[in-house]
Amino acid sequence: DGGITQSPKYLFRKEGQNVTLSCEQNLNHDAMYWYRQDPGQGLRLIYYSQIVNDFQKGDIAEGYSVSREKKESFPLTVTSAQKNPTAFYLCASSIPAGTGVSEDGYTFGSGTRLTVV
Amino acid sequence: DAKTTQPPSMDCAEGRAANLPCNHSTISGNEYVYWYRQIHSQGPQYIIHGLKNNETNEMASLIITEDRKSSTLILPHATLRDTAVYYCIVRPRMDSSYKLIFGSGTRLLVRP
C-alpha cells in the first residue's frame, strides 16, 4: 500500500547532538512538508518542498535543515542550534486536492516523537 | 498565521450533536473551508470541505454562512472516539502544493 513512513517512532538524543528524522513516501507526490507539534499546540510548518532539489522555509525553520535529493525522501535534521527540539514531528506529502485517493490531497505520516535529554 | 479562529475547547455528551464553530472573515473567493481532526499523537485526518454550499458526508456536516465568513462543523451523533482536536483551515482547492497552516484548533471532549 502507498503511504508515508516516518522513522523512528521514538527518538532520544543528548543535548547538543544533531539528529536526522526520516520521511519516505511511495505515493509519487511532488510536495512534502515537515511540521512540529508541541503539547497542546497546533502543527507548525518547519520546511516544505514543492519539487526535487528545492525547498522553502516555513514559519519555524531556525535550527532545522532539510534536503530533497529524491522525490521519495525528505529528511529533517534537527541541529544543535534548535533551542527546544523536544517535540512531535510530522511529515506530510500532497498532490492537488481532488486528484488522488484522498479528498484533500494530503497524506500524513505517523510521526516521530523526539526527546532531547 | 492561521486565517481562522476557533474556540480552544468544547464538550458534548455522547450521542448528542457536536457543533464546532470557525470564523474565517478574511476568506478569499477561491478558498475552500477544510476541516481536519487529530487524535492524540497521530497525523491530522481529513473530515470534510466546502466552498459555499452546505456539505454532508459519512463523517460530518459542514454549514457555511452565506457571507462565507464563518462555518460550523456538525458531528450529528458524537461518540467517545470523536474526542480529538478539530482544525478549520481555509485553502485553495487545486493548488498543487498548498502548505496547510494549522491554528490551535478546538479540543472536543465527548463525555460518556
JSON list of N, CA, C and O in Angstrom, two decimals, chain B residues 39-93:
[
{"chain": "B", "resi": 39, "resn": "ILE", "atom": "N", "xyz": [-6.35, 13.00, 16.41]},
{"chain": "B", "resi": 39, "resn": "ILE", "atom": "CA", "xyz": [-6.39, 12.22, 17.64]},
{"chain": "B", "resi": 39, "resn": "ILE", "atom": "C", "xyz": [-4.96, 12.18, 18.17]},
{"chain": "B", "resi": 39, "resn": "ILE", "atom": "O", "xyz": [-4.00, 12.17, 17.39]},
{"chain": "B", "resi": 40, "resn": "HIS", "atom": "N", "xyz": [-4.84, 12.11, 19.46]},
{"chain": "B", "resi": 40, "resn": "HIS", "atom": "CA", "xyz": [-3.55, 12.28, 20.11]},
{"chain": "B", "resi": 40, "resn": "HIS", "atom": "C", "xyz": [-2.43, 11.50, 19.45]},
{"chain": "B", "resi": 40, "resn": "HIS", "atom": "O", "xyz": [-2.54, 10.31, 19.21]},
{"chain": "B", "resi": 41, "resn": "SER", "atom": "N", "xyz": [-1.35, 12.26, 19.11]},
{"chain": "B", "resi": 41, "resn": "SER", "atom": "CA", "xyz": [-0.12, 11.67, 18.57]},
{"chain": "B", "resi": 41, "resn": "SER", "atom": "C", "xyz": [-0.32, 10.93, 17.25]},
{"chain": "B", "resi": 41, "resn": "SER", "atom": "O", "xyz": [0.37, 9.97, 16.96]},
{"chain": "B", "resi": 42, "resn": "GLN", "atom": "N", "xyz": [-1.29, 11.39, 16.48]},
{"chain": "B", "resi": 42, "resn": "GLN", "atom": "CA", "xyz": [-1.44, 10.87, 15.13]},
{"chain": "B", "resi": 42, "resn": "GLN", "atom": "C", "xyz": [-1.45, 12.05, 14.16]},
{"chain": "B", "resi": 42, "resn": "GLN", "atom": "O", "xyz": [-1.54, 13.20, 14.56]},
{"chain": "B", "resi": 43, "resn": "GLY", "atom": "N", "xyz": [-1.36, 11.76, 12.87]},
{"chain": "B", "resi": 43, "resn": "GLY", "atom": "CA", "xyz": [-1.46, 12.80, 11.87]},
{"chain": "B", "resi": 43, "resn": "GLY", "atom": "C", "xyz": [-2.89, 13.28, 11.72]},
{"chain": "B", "resi": 43, "resn": "GLY", "atom": "O", "xyz": [-3.83, 12.54, 12.02]},
{"chain": "B", "resi": 44, "resn": "PRO", "atom": "N", "xyz": [-3.11, 14.50, 11.27]},
{"chain": "B", "resi": 44, "resn": "PRO", "atom": "CA", "xyz": [-4.47, 15.00, 11.06]},
{"chain": "B", "resi": 44, "resn": "PRO", "atom": "C", "xyz": [-5.22, 14.17, 10.02]},
{"chain": "B", "resi": 44, "resn": "PRO", "atom": "O", "xyz": [-4.63, 13.70, 9.04]},
{"chain": "B", "resi": 45, "resn": "GLN", "atom": "N", "xyz": [-6.50, 14.03, 10.24]},
{"chain": "B", "resi": 45, "resn": "GLN", "atom": "CA", "xyz": [-7.38, 13.27, 9.35]},
{"chain": "B", "resi": 45, "resn": "GLN", "atom": "C", "xyz": [-8.36, 14.21, 8.69]},
{"chain": "B", "resi": 45, "resn": "GLN", "atom": "O", "xyz": [-9.02, 15.01, 9.36]},
{"chain": "B", "resi": 46, "resn": "TYR", "atom": "N", "xyz": [-8.46, 14.15, 7.38]},
{"chain": "B", "resi": 46, "resn": "TYR", "atom": "CA", "xyz": [-9.42, 14.98, 6.65]},
{"chain": "B", "resi": 46, "resn": "TYR", "atom": "C", "xyz": [-10.84, 14.59, 7.03]},
{"chain": "B", "resi": 46, "resn": "TYR", "atom": "O", "xyz": [-11.16, 13.39, 7.16]},
{"chain": "B", "resi": 47, "resn": "ILE", "atom": "N", "xyz": [-11.71, 15.59, 7.21]},
{"chain": "B", "resi": 47, "resn": "ILE", "atom": "CA", "xyz": [-13.11, 15.30, 7.53]},
{"chain": "B", "resi": 47, "resn": "ILE", "atom": "C", "xyz": [-14.01, 15.71, 6.37]},
{"chain": "B", "resi": 47, "resn": "ILE", "atom": "O", "xyz": [-14.75, 14.89, 5.82]},
{"chain": "B", "resi": 48, "resn": "ILE", "atom": "N", "xyz": [-13.97, 16.98, 5.99]},
{"chain": "B", "resi": 48, "resn": "ILE", "atom": "CA", "xyz": [-14.92, 17.49, 5.02]},
{"chain": "B", "resi": 48, "resn": "ILE", "atom": "C", "xyz": [-14.43, 18.83, 4.52]},
{"chain": "B", "resi": 48, "resn": "ILE", "atom": "O", "xyz": [-13.58, 19.47, 5.16]},
{"chain": "B", "resi": 49, "resn": "HIS", "atom": "N", "xyz": [-14.92, 19.27, 3.39]},
{"chain": "B", "resi": 49, "resn": "HIS", "atom": "CA", "xyz": [-14.61, 20.61, 2.91]},
{"chain": "B", "resi": 49, "resn": "HIS", "atom": "C", "xyz": [-15.79, 21.17, 2.15]},
{"chain": "B", "resi": 49, "resn": "HIS", "atom": "O", "xyz": [-16.70, 20.42, 1.73]},
{"chain": "B", "resi": 50, "resn": "GLY", "atom": "N", "xyz": [-15.78, 22.50, 1.96]},
{"chain": "B", "resi": 50, "resn": "GLY", "atom": "CA", "xyz": [-16.85, 23.13, 1.21]},
{"chain": "B", "resi": 50, "resn": "GLY", "atom": "C", "xyz": [-16.44, 24.51, 0.74]},
{"chain": "B", "resi": 50, "resn": "GLY", "atom": "O", "xyz": [-15.50, 25.11, 1.26]},
{"chain": "B", "resi": 51, "resn": "LEU", "atom": "N", "xyz": [-17.15, 25.01, -0.25]},
{"chain": "B", "resi": 51, "resn": "LEU", "atom": "CA", "xyz": [-16.89, 26.35, -0.79]},
{"chain": "B", "resi": 51, "resn": "LEU", "atom": "C", "xyz": [-17.93, 27.34, -0.30]},
{"chain": "B", "resi": 51, "resn": "LEU", "atom": "O", "xyz": [-17.60, 28.33, 0.34]},
{"chain": "B", "resi": 52, "resn": "LYS", "atom": "N", "xyz": [-19.18, 27.09, -0.63]},
{"chain": "B", "resi": 52, "resn": "LYS", "atom": "CA", "xyz": [-20.23, 27.99, -0.16]},
{"chain": "B", "resi": 52, "resn": "LYS", "atom": "C", "xyz": [-21.53, 27.27, 0.14]},
{"chain": "B", "resi": 52, "resn": "LYS", "atom": "O", "xyz": [-22.37, 27.79, 0.85]},
{"chain": "B", "resi": 53, "resn": "ASN", "atom": "N", "xyz": [-21.66, 26.07, -0.37]},
{"chain": "B", "resi": 53, "resn": "ASN", "atom": "CA", "xyz": [-22.86, 25.30, -0.08]},
{"chain": "B", "resi": 53, "resn": "ASN", "atom": "C", "xyz": [-22.62, 24.40, 1.13]},
{"chain": "B", "resi": 53, "resn": "ASN", "atom": "O", "xyz": [-21.49, 24.05, 1.44]},
{"chain": "B", "resi": 54, "resn": "ASN", "atom": "N", "xyz": [-23.68, 24.04, 1.80]},
{"chain": "B", "resi": 54, "resn": "ASN", "atom": "CA", "xyz": [-23.56, 23.09, 2.90]},
{"chain": "B", "resi": 54, "resn": "ASN", "atom": "C", "xyz": [-23.19, 21.73, 2.34]},
{"chain": "B", "resi": 54, "resn": "ASN", "atom": "O", "xyz": [-23.62, 21.35, 1.24]},
{"chain": "B", "resi": 55, "resn": "GLU", "atom": "N", "xyz": [-22.39, 21.01, 3.08]},
{"chain": "B", "resi": 55, "resn": "GLU", "atom": "CA", "xyz": [-21.92, 19.71, 2.63]},
{"chain": "B", "resi": 55, "resn": "GLU", "atom": "C", "xyz": [-22.14, 18.67, 3.72]},
{"chain": "B", "resi": 55, "resn": "GLU", "atom": "O", "xyz": [-22.14, 18.99, 4.91]},
{"chain": "B", "resi": 56, "resn": "THR", "atom": "N", "xyz": [-22.34, 17.44, 3.29]},
{"chain": "B", "resi": 56, "resn": "THR", "atom": "CA", "xyz": [-22.50, 16.33, 4.23]},
{"chain": "B", "resi": 56, "resn": "THR", "atom": "C", "xyz": [-21.80, 15.10, 3.67]},
{"chain": "B", "resi": 56, "resn": "THR", "atom": "O", "xyz": [-21.88, 14.83, 2.47]},
{"chain": "B", "resi": 57, "resn": "ASN", "atom": "N", "xyz": [-21.11, 14.40, 4.54]},
{"chain": "B", "resi": 57, "resn": "ASN", "atom": "CA", "xyz": [-20.57, 13.10, 4.17]},
{"chain": "B", "resi": 57, "resn": "ASN", "atom": "C", "xyz": [-20.80, 12.14, 5.32]},
{"chain": "B", "resi": 57, "resn": "ASN", "atom": "O", "xyz": [-21.55, 12.45, 6.27]},
{"chain": "B", "resi": 58, "resn": "GLU", "atom": "N", "xyz": [-20.17, 10.98, 5.26]},
{"chain": "B", "resi": 58, "resn": "GLU", "atom": "CA", "xyz": [-20.44, 9.96, 6.27]},
{"chain": "B", "resi": 58, "resn": "GLU", "atom": "C", "xyz": [-19.89, 10.34, 7.65]},
{"chain": "B", "resi": 58, "resn": "GLU", "atom": "O", "xyz": [-20.26, 9.74, 8.65]},
{"chain": "B", "resi": 59, "resn": "MET", "atom": "N", "xyz": [-19.00, 11.31, 7.69]},
{"chain": "B", "resi": 59, "resn": "MET", "atom": "CA", "xyz": [-18.41, 11.69, 8.97]},
{"chain": "B", "resi": 59, "resn": "MET", "atom": "C", "xyz": [-19.11, 12.87, 9.61]},
{"chain": "B", "resi": 59, "resn": "MET", "atom": "O", "xyz": [-19.23, 12.93, 10.84]},
{"chain": "B", "resi": 60, "resn": "ALA", "atom": "N", "xyz": [-19.50, 13.86, 8.81]},
{"chain": "B", "resi": 60, "resn": "ALA", "atom": "CA", "xyz": [-19.95, 15.13, 9.39]},
{"chain": "B", "resi": 60, "resn": "ALA", "atom": "C", "xyz": [-20.73, 15.94, 8.37]},
{"chain": "B", "resi": 60, "resn": "ALA", "atom": "O", "xyz": [-20.82, 15.58, 7.19]},
{"chain": "B", "resi": 61, "resn": "SER", "atom": "N", "xyz": [-21.27, 17.05, 8.87]},
{"chain": "B", "resi": 61, "resn": "SER", "atom": "CA", "xyz": [-21.89, 18.05, 8.00]},
{"chain": "B", "resi": 61, "resn": "SER", "atom": "C", "xyz": [-21.16, 19.37, 8.19]},
{"chain": "B", "resi": 61, "resn": "SER", "atom": "O", "xyz": [-20.62, 19.65, 9.27]},
{"chain": "B", "resi": 62, "resn": "LEU", "atom": "N", "xyz": [-21.14, 20.16, 7.14]},
{"chain": "B", "resi": 62, "resn": "LEU", "atom": "CA", "xyz": [-20.49, 21.46, 7.18]},
{"chain": "B", "resi": 62, "resn": "LEU", "atom": "C", "xyz": [-21.49, 22.50, 6.75]},
{"chain": "B", "resi": 62, "resn": "LEU", "atom": "O", "xyz": [-22.07, 22.41, 5.66]},
{"chain": "B", "resi": 63, "resn": "ILE", "atom": "N", "xyz": [-21.70, 23.48, 7.62]},
{"chain": "B", "resi": 63, "resn": "ILE", "atom": "CA", "xyz": [-22.61, 24.58, 7.33]},
{"chain": "B", "resi": 63, "resn": "ILE", "atom": "C", "xyz": [-21.77, 25.84, 7.16]},
{"chain": "B", "resi": 63, "resn": "ILE", "atom": "O", "xyz": [-21.03, 26.22, 8.08]},
{"chain": "B", "resi": 64, "resn": "ILE", "atom": "N", "xyz": [-21.86, 26.49, 6.01]},
{"chain": "B", "resi": 64, "resn": "ILE", "atom": "CA", "xyz": [-21.11, 27.71, 5.73]},
{"chain": "B", "resi": 64, "resn": "ILE", "atom": "C", "xyz": [-22.10, 28.84, 5.60]},
{"chain": "B", "resi": 64, "resn": "ILE", "atom": "O", "xyz": [-23.09, 28.73, 4.87]},
{"chain": "B", "resi": 65, "resn": "THR", "atom": "N", "xyz": [-21.85, 29.96, 6.30]},
{"chain": "B", "resi": 65, "resn": "THR", "atom": "CA", "xyz": [-22.76, 31.09, 6.22]},
{"chain": "B", "resi": 65, "resn": "THR", "atom": "C", "xyz": [-22.76, 31.69, 4.83]},
{"chain": "B", "resi": 65, "resn": "THR", "atom": "O", "xyz": [-21.81, 31.51, 4.06]},
{"chain": "B", "resi": 66, "resn": "GLU", "atom": "N", "xyz": [-23.81, 32.42, 4.53]},
{"chain": "B", "resi": 66, "resn": "GLU", "atom": "CA", "xyz": [-23.96, 32.97, 3.19]},
{"chain": "B", "resi": 66, "resn": "GLU", "atom": "C", "xyz": [-22.82, 33.91, 2.82]},
{"chain": "B", "resi": 66, "resn": "GLU", "atom": "O", "xyz": [-22.37, 33.94, 1.67]},
{"chain": "B", "resi": 67, "resn": "ASP", "atom": "N", "xyz": [-22.32, 34.66, 3.79]},
{"chain": "B", "resi": 67, "resn": "ASP", "atom": "CA", "xyz": [-21.20, 35.58, 3.51]},
{"chain": "B", "resi": 67, "resn": "ASP", "atom": "C", "xyz": [-19.85, 34.87, 3.57]},
{"chain": "B", "resi": 67, "resn": "ASP", "atom": "O", "xyz": [-18.81, 35.49, 3.33]},
{"chain": "B", "resi": 68, "resn": "ARG", "atom": "N", "xyz": [-19.86, 33.60, 3.88]},
{"chain": "B", "resi": 68, "resn": "ARG", "atom": "CA", "xyz": [-18.69, 32.72, 3.94]},
{"chain": "B", "resi": 68, "resn": "ARG", "atom": "C", "xyz": [-17.68, 33.13, 5.01]},
{"chain": "B", "resi": 68, "resn": "ARG", "atom": "O", "xyz": [-16.56, 32.64, 5.02]},
{"chain": "B", "resi": 69, "resn": "LYS", "atom": "N", "xyz": [-18.07, 33.95, 5.94]},
{"chain": "B", "resi": 69, "resn": "LYS", "atom": "CA", "xyz": [-17.13, 34.41, 6.95]},
{"chain": "B", "resi": 69, "resn": "LYS", "atom": "C", "xyz": [-17.06, 33.49, 8.15]},
{"chain": "B", "resi": 69, "resn": "LYS", "atom": "O", "xyz": [-16.21, 33.66, 9.04]},
{"chain": "B", "resi": 70, "resn": "SER", "atom": "N", "xyz": [-17.92, 32.51, 8.21]},
{"chain": "B", "resi": 70, "resn": "SER", "atom": "CA", "xyz": [-17.85, 31.54, 9.30]},
{"chain": "B", "resi": 70, "resn": "SER", "atom": "C", "xyz": [-18.48, 30.23, 8.87]},
{"chain": "B", "resi": 70, "resn": "SER", "atom": "O", "xyz": [-19.21, 30.18, 7.86]},
{"chain": "B", "resi": 71, "resn": "SER", "atom": "N", "xyz": [-18.17, 29.20, 9.61]},
{"chain": "B", "resi": 71, "resn": "SER", "atom": "CA", "xyz": [-18.73, 27.89, 9.31]},
{"chain": "B", "resi": 71, "resn": "SER", "atom": "C", "xyz": [-18.87, 27.09, 10.60]},
{"chain": "B", "resi": 71, "resn": "SER", "atom": "O", "xyz": [-18.29, 27.46, 11.64]},
{"chain": "B", "resi": 72, "resn": "THR", "atom": "N", "xyz": [-19.64, 26.01, 10.52]},
{"chain": "B", "resi": 72, "resn": "THR", "atom": "CA", "xyz": [-19.83, 25.12, 11.66]},
{"chain": "B", "resi": 72, "resn": "THR", "atom": "C", "xyz": [-19.71, 23.69, 11.19]},
{"chain": "B", "resi": 72, "resn": "THR", "atom": "O", "xyz": [-20.35, 23.29, 10.21]},
{"chain": "B", "resi": 73, "resn": "LEU", "atom": "N", "xyz": [-18.87, 22.95, 11.87]},
{"chain": "B", "resi": 73, "resn": "LEU", "atom": "CA", "xyz": [-18.77, 21.51, 11.64]},
{"chain": "B", "resi": 73, "resn": "LEU", "atom": "C", "xyz": [-19.72, 20.82, 12.60]},
{"chain": "B", "resi": 73, "resn": "LEU", "atom": "O", "xyz": [-19.71, 21.09, 13.80]},
{"chain": "B", "resi": 74, "resn": "ILE", "atom": "N", "xyz": [-20.53, 19.93, 12.08]},
{"chain": "B", "resi": 74, "resn": "ILE", "atom": "CA", "xyz": [-21.50, 19.23, 12.91]},
{"chain": "B", "resi": 74, "resn": "ILE", "atom": "C", "xyz": [-21.22, 17.73, 12.88]},
{"chain": "B", "resi": 74, "resn": "ILE", "atom": "O", "xyz": [-21.19, 17.11, 11.81]},
{"chain": "B", "resi": 75, "resn": "LEU", "atom": "N", "xyz": [-20.98, 17.18, 14.06]},
{"chain": "B", "resi": 75, "resn": "LEU", "atom": "CA", "xyz": [-20.92, 15.73, 14.23]},
{"chain": "B", "resi": 75, "resn": "LEU", "atom": "C", "xyz": [-22.27, 15.32, 14.78]},
{"chain": "B", "resi": 75, "resn": "LEU", "atom": "O", "xyz": [-22.56, 15.59, 15.95]},
{"chain": "B", "resi": 76, "resn": "PRO", "atom": "N", "xyz": [-23.15, 14.71, 14.01]},
{"chain": "B", "resi": 76, "resn": "PRO", "atom": "CA", "xyz": [-24.55, 14.57, 14.40]},
{"chain": "B", "resi": 76, "resn": "PRO", "atom": "C", "xyz": [-24.79, 13.70, 15.64]},
{"chain": "B", "resi": 76, "resn": "PRO", "atom": "O", "xyz": [-25.68, 13.98, 16.41]},
{"chain": "B", "resi": 77, "resn": "HIS", "atom": "N", "xyz": [-24.02, 12.68, 15.81]},
{"chain": "B", "resi": 77, "resn": "HIS", "atom": "CA", "xyz": [-24.17, 11.79, 16.97]},
{"chain": "B", "resi": 77, "resn": "HIS", "atom": "C", "xyz": [-22.77, 11.46, 17.50]},
{"chain": "B", "resi": 77, "resn": "HIS", "atom": "O", "xyz": [-22.19, 10.45, 17.15]},
{"chain": "B", "resi": 78, "resn": "ALA", "atom": "N", "xyz": [-22.25, 12.37, 18.33]},
{"chain": "B", "resi": 78, "resn": "ALA", "atom": "CA", "xyz": [-20.87, 12.22, 18.77]},
{"chain": "B", "resi": 78, "resn": "ALA", "atom": "C", "xyz": [-20.66, 10.93, 19.59]},
{"chain": "B", "resi": 78, "resn": "ALA", "atom": "O", "xyz": [-21.51, 10.56, 20.40]},
{"chain": "B", "resi": 79, "resn": "THR", "atom": "N", "xyz": [-19.53, 10.30, 19.34]},
{"chain": "B", "resi": 79, "resn": "THR", "atom": "CA", "xyz": [-19.14, 9.13, 20.12]},
{"chain": "B", "resi": 79, "resn": "THR", "atom": "C", "xyz": [-17.83, 9.45, 20.85]},
{"chain": "B", "resi": 79, "resn": "THR", "atom": "O", "xyz": [-17.17, 10.44, 20.58]},
{"chain": "B", "resi": 80, "resn": "LEU", "atom": "N", "xyz": [-17.47, 8.58, 21.76]},
{"chain": "B", "resi": 80, "resn": "LEU", "atom": "CA", "xyz": [-16.25, 8.80, 22.53]},
{"chain": "B", "resi": 80, "resn": "LEU", "atom": "C", "xyz": [-15.04, 8.87, 21.60]},
{"chain": "B", "resi": 80, "resn": "LEU", "atom": "O", "xyz": [-14.06, 9.57, 21.88]},
{"chain": "B", "resi": 81, "resn": "ARG", "atom": "N", "xyz": [-15.12, 8.15, 20.48]},
{"chain": "B", "resi": 81, "resn": "ARG", "atom": "CA", "xyz": [-14.00, 8.14, 19.53]},
{"chain": "B", "resi": 81, "resn": "ARG", "atom": "C", "xyz": [-13.84, 9.47, 18.80]},
{"chain": "B", "resi": 81, "resn": "ARG", "atom": "O", "xyz": [-12.84, 9.69, 18.12]},
{"chain": "B", "resi": 82, "resn": "ASP", "atom": "N", "xyz": [-14.83, 10.35, 18.93]},
{"chain": "B", "resi": 82, "resn": "ASP", "atom": "CA", "xyz": [-14.73, 11.67, 18.29]},
{"chain": "B", "resi": 82, "resn": "ASP", "atom": "C", "xyz": [-13.95, 12.66, 19.14]},
{"chain": "B", "resi": 82, "resn": "ASP", "atom": "O", "xyz": [-13.72, 13.80, 18.72]},
{"chain": "B", "resi": 83, "resn": "THR", "atom": "N", "xyz": [-13.55, 12.26, 20.34]},
{"chain": "B", "resi": 83, "resn": "THR", "atom": "CA", "xyz": [-12.71, 13.13, 21.16]},
{"chain": "B", "resi": 83, "resn": "THR", "atom": "C", "xyz": [-11.38, 13.35, 20.45]},
{"chain": "B", "resi": 83, "resn": "THR", "atom": "O", "xyz": [-10.65, 12.40, 20.17]},
{"chain": "B", "resi": 84, "resn": "ALA", "atom": "N", "xyz": [-11.10, 14.61, 20.12]},
{"chain": "B", "resi": 84, "resn": "ALA", "atom": "CA", "xyz": [-9.92, 14.94, 19.31]},
{"chain": "B", "resi": 84, "resn": "ALA", "atom": "C", "xyz": [-9.79, 16.45, 19.25]},
{"chain": "B", "resi": 84, "resn": "ALA", "atom": "O", "xyz": [-10.63, 17.19, 19.75]},
{"chain": "B", "resi": 85, "resn": "VAL", "atom": "N", "xyz": [-8.74, 16.91, 18.59]},
{"chain": "B", "resi": 85, "resn": "VAL", "atom": "CA", "xyz": [-8.59, 18.33, 18.27]},
{"chain": "B", "resi": 85, "resn": "VAL", "atom": "C", "xyz": [-9.05, 18.53, 16.83]},
{"chain": "B", "resi": 85, "resn": "VAL", "atom": "O", "xyz": [-8.61, 17.81, 15.93]},
{"chain": "B", "resi": 86, "resn": "TYR", "atom": "N", "xyz": [-9.93, 19.51, 16.63]},
{"chain": "B", "resi": 86, "resn": "TYR", "atom": "CA", "xyz": [-10.50, 19.77, 15.31]},
{"chain": "B", "resi": 86, "resn": "TYR", "atom": "C", "xyz": [-9.95, 21.08, 14.76]},
{"chain": "B", "resi": 86, "resn": "TYR", "atom": "O", "xyz": [-9.97, 22.11, 15.44]},
{"chain": "B", "resi": 87, "resn": "TYR", "atom": "N", "xyz": [-9.46, 21.03, 13.54]},
{"chain": "B", "resi": 87, "resn": "TYR", "atom": "CA", "xyz": [-8.86, 22.20, 12.90]},
{"chain": "B", "resi": 87, "resn": "TYR", "atom": "C", "xyz": [-9.70, 22.63, 11.70]},
{"chain": "B", "resi": 87, "resn": "TYR", "atom": "O", "xyz": [-10.08, 21.81, 10.87]},
{"chain": "B", "resi": 88, "resn": "CYS", "atom": "N", "xyz": [-9.91, 23.92, 11.61]},
{"chain": "B", "resi": 88, "resn": "CYS", "atom": "CA", "xyz": [-10.57, 24.52, 10.47]},
{"chain": "B", "resi": 88, "resn": "CYS", "atom": "C", "xyz": [-9.51, 25.28, 9.68]},
{"chain": "B", "resi": 88, "resn": "CYS", "atom": "O", "xyz": [-8.76, 26.08, 10.25]},
{"chain": "B", "resi": 89, "resn": "ILE", "atom": "N", "xyz": [-9.42, 25.04, 8.39]},
{"chain": "B", "resi": 89, "resn": "ILE", "atom": "CA", "xyz": [-8.38, 25.65, 7.56]},
{"chain": "B", "resi": 89, "resn": "ILE", "atom": "C", "xyz": [-9.02, 26.17, 6.28]},
{"chain": "B", "resi": 89, "resn": "ILE", "atom": "O", "xyz": [-9.90, 25.52, 5.71]},
{"chain": "B", "resi": 90, "resn": "VAL", "atom": "N", "xyz": [-8.59, 27.32, 5.81]},
{"chain": "B", "resi": 90, "resn": "VAL", "atom": "CA", "xyz": [-9.04, 27.81, 4.51]},
{"chain": "B", "resi": 90, "resn": "VAL", "atom": "C", "xyz": [-7.87, 27.69, 3.53]},
{"chain": "B", "resi": 90, "resn": "VAL", "atom": "O", "xyz": [-6.74, 27.99, 3.85]},
{"chain": "B", "resi": 91, "resn": "ARG", "atom": "N", "xyz": [-8.17, 27.23, 2.34]},
{"chain": "B", "resi": 91, "resn": "ARG", "atom": "CA", "xyz": [-7.11, 26.98, 1.36]},
{"chain": "B", "resi": 91, "resn": "ARG", "atom": "C", "xyz": [-7.71, 26.90, -0.03]},
{"chain": "B", "resi": 91, "resn": "ARG", "atom": "O", "xyz": [-8.87, 26.54, -0.21]},
{"chain": "B", "resi": 92, "resn": "PRO", "atom": "N", "xyz": [-6.89, 27.21, -1.05]},
{"chain": "B", "resi": 92, "resn": "PRO", "atom": "CA", "xyz": [-7.34, 26.95, -2.42]},
{"chain": "B", "resi": 92, "resn": "PRO", "atom": "C", "xyz": [-7.45, 25.45, -2.63]},
{"chain": "B", "resi": 92, "resn": "PRO", "atom": "O", "xyz": [-6.65, 24.69, -2.08]},
{"chain": "B", "resi": 93, "resn": "ARG", "atom": "N", "xyz": [-8.38, 25.03, -3.45]},
{"chain": "B", "resi": 93, "resn": "ARG", "atom": "CA", "xyz": [-8.61, 23.59, -3.56]},
{"chain": "B", "resi": 93, "resn": "ARG", "atom": "C", "xyz": [-7.57, 22.90, -4.43]},
{"chain": "B", "resi": 93, "resn": "ARG", "atom": "O", "xyz": [-7.07, 21.85, -4.07]}
]
